[in-house]
Amino acid sequence: IKRFALSLVVASTASAVDTQFFVHQTVPDFESGKLENVVVTNYRELKLARRLDDLLDADSMTALAQSAGVIEAMAQTSDGTLYIGTSVGGKLFAVKDQKLTTVLDLGDDASVLSLYADGDSLFIGTGGEQAKLLRLEAGAKEATEIAVIENAQYIWEITSGGKGKLLLATGPNGVLVDIDP
């Protein structure tokens, strides 16, 4: 009985808390708070945000912006290296450990339009006077020319064709090319 009486005394002295509701519907409603790992959608909803990581340090980002022109393609090889192909100046860049290096420079008359990573190999589709397929092996200093695509100026896309083959979407005539590299 003593425990029961003590429980009643403790329970009766606890103060009640009323339920409170807050309605946030506009951007200013959220501005005073700090959004961490969430985003406010255009439907005024809070949702989990995607994880963002900086791929480049500030100096590398500036260098890429100044020399890249238009980024046409990106692909990541099995060792974690991210490759970036550009149309202006036909450059291929590599990003590893937040550092940017120029891997390939095709010159002003060609563009890197498509990239396809297959393990440690990177296939590069070019555009210009003549479409070419190049391969860059892990650790190689230069790319190897695999094929010159007849009657095509561009390789817009590269994908697996199964059984070790590649499919190339070429232009300007819209021809799909099956190739065994």
Short mmCIF file of C-alpha atoms in Angstrom, two decimals:
data_model
loop_
_atom_site.label_atom_id
_atom_site.label_comp_id
_atom_site.label_asym_id
_atom_site.label_seq_id
_atom_site.Cartn_x
_atom_site.Cartn_y
_atom_site.Cartn_z
CA ILE A 1 0.00 0.00 0.00
CA LYS A 2 2.90 2.36 0.73
CA ARG A 3 4.29 1.86 -2.79
CA PHE A 4 0.89 2.45 -4.35
CA ALA A 5 0.40 5.70 -2.39
CA LEU A 6 3.91 6.86 -3.36
CA SER A 7 3.16 6.13 -7.01
CA LEU A 8 -0.03 8.19 -6.84
CA VAL A 9 1.80 11.12 -5.27
CA VAL A 10 4.57 11.04 -7.93
CA ALA A 11 2.06 10.64 -10.78
CA SER A 12 -0.14 13.48 -9.55
CA THR A 13 2.77 15.89 -9.24
CA ALA A 14 3.99 15.29 -12.82
CA SER A 15 2.85 18.13 -15.02
CA ALA A 16 0.87 17.31 -18.13
CA VAL A 17 2.12 18.40 -21.52
CA ASP A 18 -0.31 19.41 -24.22
CA THR A 19 0.26 18.15 -27.76
CA GLN A 20 1.45 20.93 -30.01
CA PHE A 21 1.16 21.08 -33.79
CA PHE A 22 3.31 23.14 -36.12
CA VAL A 23 2.52 23.65 -39.79
CA HIS A 24 5.39 24.57 -42.10
CA GLN A 25 4.38 25.10 -45.70
CA THR A 26 6.57 27.74 -47.25
CA VAL A 27 10.29 28.21 -47.74
CA PRO A 28 10.42 31.03 -45.14
CA ASP A 29 8.93 28.61 -42.58
CA PHE A 30 12.04 26.43 -42.97
CA GLU A 31 14.64 29.22 -43.33
CA SER A 32 15.05 29.77 -39.60
CA GLY A 33 15.94 26.11 -39.07
CA LYS A 34 18.95 24.16 -40.22
CA LEU A 35 18.29 21.49 -42.85
CA GLU A 36 20.58 18.55 -42.28
CA ASN A 37 20.33 15.51 -44.55
CA VAL A 38 16.87 16.61 -45.73
CA VAL A 39 15.50 18.78 -48.52
CA VAL A 40 12.30 20.76 -48.95
CA THR A 41 10.57 19.69 -52.16
CA ASN A 42 8.56 21.89 -54.48
CA TYR A 43 5.50 20.18 -52.93
CA ARG A 44 6.46 21.64 -49.52
CA GLU A 45 7.49 18.26 -48.13
CA LEU A 46 10.56 17.31 -46.17
CA LYS A 47 12.40 14.33 -47.65
CA LEU A 48 15.70 12.64 -47.03
CA ALA A 49 18.44 14.21 -49.13
CA ARG A 50 20.85 12.30 -51.32
CA ARG A 51 24.38 12.09 -50.07
CA LEU A 52 26.70 14.57 -51.74
CA ASP A 53 30.46 14.27 -51.79
CA ASP A 54 32.95 16.71 -53.28
CA LEU A 55 34.71 14.95 -56.13
CA LEU A 56 37.23 17.73 -56.68
CA ASP A 57 39.01 20.26 -54.54
CA ALA A 58 38.39 23.93 -55.36
CA ASP A 59 41.53 24.35 -57.51
CA SER A 60 40.76 21.25 -59.59
CA MET A 61 37.17 22.37 -60.08
CA THR A 62 38.36 25.74 -61.34
CA ALA A 63 40.84 24.08 -63.71
CA LEU A 64 38.14 21.78 -65.08
CA ALA A 65 35.71 24.65 -65.61
CA GLN A 66 38.32 26.70 -67.45
CA SER A 67 39.52 23.97 -69.81
CA ALA A 68 36.61 21.55 -70.21
CA GLY A 69 34.02 23.49 -72.14
CA VAL A 70 31.13 21.03 -72.26
CA ILE A 71 31.22 17.79 -70.30
CA GLU A 72 29.79 15.13 -72.60
CA ALA A 73 30.31 11.89 -70.68
CA MET A 74 31.46 10.40 -67.39
CA ALA A 75 32.32 6.83 -66.41
CA GLN A 76 33.94 5.19 -63.40
CA THR A 77 36.32 2.25 -63.67
CA SER A 78 36.58 -0.57 -61.12
CA ASP A 79 39.49 1.12 -59.31
CA GLY A 80 37.25 4.09 -58.46
CA THR A 81 38.73 6.53 -60.99
CA LEU A 82 36.10 8.82 -62.50
CA TYR A 83 36.73 9.82 -66.12
CA ILE A 84 35.26 12.96 -67.66
CA GLY A 85 35.10 13.47 -71.44
CA THR A 86 34.67 16.90 -73.01
CA SER A 87 33.67 18.11 -76.44
CA VAL A 88 35.60 21.37 -76.49
CA GLY A 89 39.24 20.55 -77.09
CA GLY A 90 38.61 16.80 -76.97
CA LYS A 91 39.97 16.16 -73.50
CA LEU A 92 39.70 13.21 -71.16
CA PHE A 93 40.21 13.96 -67.47
CA ALA A 94 40.63 11.56 -64.55
CA VAL A 95 39.48 12.29 -61.01
CA LYS A 96 41.03 10.28 -58.19
CA ASP A 97 41.30 11.33 -54.54
CA GLN A 98 39.88 14.79 -55.39
CA LYS A 99 42.71 15.45 -57.86
CA LEU A 100 42.15 16.19 -61.53
CA THR A 101 44.60 15.07 -64.22
CA THR A 102 44.46 15.37 -67.98
CA VAL A 103 44.73 11.86 -69.42
CA LEU A 104 44.11 12.45 -73.11
CA ASP A 105 44.06 15.48 -75.40
CA LEU A 106 42.60 14.82 -78.86
CA GLY A 107 43.06 18.42 -79.97
CA ASP A 108 40.58 20.99 -81.19
CA ASP A 109 39.35 18.89 -84.14
CA ALA A 110 37.94 16.02 -82.06
CA SER A 111 35.63 15.51 -79.10
CA VAL A 112 35.23 12.89 -76.40
CA LEU A 113 31.50 12.20 -76.68
CA SER A 114 30.96 8.89 -74.90
CA LEU A 115 32.66 6.72 -72.29
CA TYR A 116 32.09 3.13 -71.21
CA ALA A 117 33.92 1.48 -68.32
CA ASP A 118 34.35 -2.28 -68.39
CA GLY A 119 36.36 -3.28 -65.33
CA ASP A 120 39.75 -1.58 -65.65
CA SER A 121 39.25 -0.76 -69.35
CA LEU A 122 37.77 2.53 -70.48
CA PHE A 123 36.29 2.76 -73.98
CA ILE A 124 36.21 6.22 -75.50
CA GLY A 125 33.87 7.25 -78.32
CA THR A 126 35.06 10.27 -80.27
CA GLY A 127 33.56 12.69 -82.72
CA GLY A 128 35.01 14.90 -85.42
CA GLU A 129 35.85 14.23 -89.06
CA GLN A 130 35.75 10.50 -88.36
CA ALA A 131 34.26 8.58 -85.43
CA LYS A 132 36.80 6.47 -83.55
CA LEU A 133 36.65 4.00 -80.72
CA LEU A 134 39.62 4.12 -78.35
CA ARG A 135 40.53 1.98 -75.35
CA LEU A 136 42.48 3.13 -72.30
CA GLU A 137 43.77 0.36 -70.04
CA ALA A 138 44.42 0.94 -66.34
CA GLY A 139 47.84 2.53 -65.85
CA ALA A 140 48.37 3.18 -69.59
CA LYS A 141 49.73 6.56 -70.65
CA GLU A 142 48.02 6.51 -74.06
CA ALA A 143 44.81 5.20 -75.55
CA THR A 144 44.79 2.51 -78.23
CA GLU A 145 42.69 3.00 -81.37
CA ILE A 146 40.28 0.06 -81.62
CA ALA A 147 38.23 1.06 -84.66
CA VAL A 148 37.47 3.81 -87.10
CA ILE A 149 33.74 3.77 -87.79
CA GLU A 150 33.00 4.12 -91.49
CA ASN A 151 30.35 6.66 -92.56
CA ALA A 152 30.07 8.10 -89.05
CA GLN A 153 31.35 11.27 -87.47
CA TYR A 154 30.24 10.65 -83.90
CA ILE A 155 29.91 7.88 -81.32
CA TRP A 156 27.12 9.19 -79.15
CA GLU A 157 26.85 6.21 -76.82
CA ILE A 158 28.68 2.99 -75.96
CA THR A 159 27.11 0.04 -74.13
CA SER A 160 27.61 -3.68 -73.68
CA GLY A 161 26.42 -5.86 -76.54
CA GLY A 162 26.91 -9.06 -74.54
CA LYS A 163 29.56 -11.76 -74.99
CA GLY A 164 32.39 -9.21 -74.88
CA LYS A 165 30.98 -7.06 -77.68
CA LEU A 166 30.11 -3.38 -77.62
CA LEU A 167 27.22 -1.52 -79.22
CA LEU A 168 27.97 1.95 -80.54
CA ALA A 169 25.26 4.50 -81.31
CA THR A 170 26.74 6.59 -84.13
CA GLY A 171 25.78 9.70 -86.02
CA PRO A 172 24.80 11.64 -87.93
CA ASN A 173 22.89 8.83 -89.71
CA GLY A 174 21.77 7.01 -86.57
CA VAL A 175 23.50 3.67 -87.21
CA LEU A 176 23.97 1.12 -84.41
CA VAL A 177 27.34 -0.61 -84.75
CA ASP A 178 28.16 -3.97 -83.11
CA ILE A 179 31.88 -4.35 -82.51
CA ASP A 180 34.19 -6.87 -80.84
CA PRO A 181 37.00 -4.81 -79.32
#
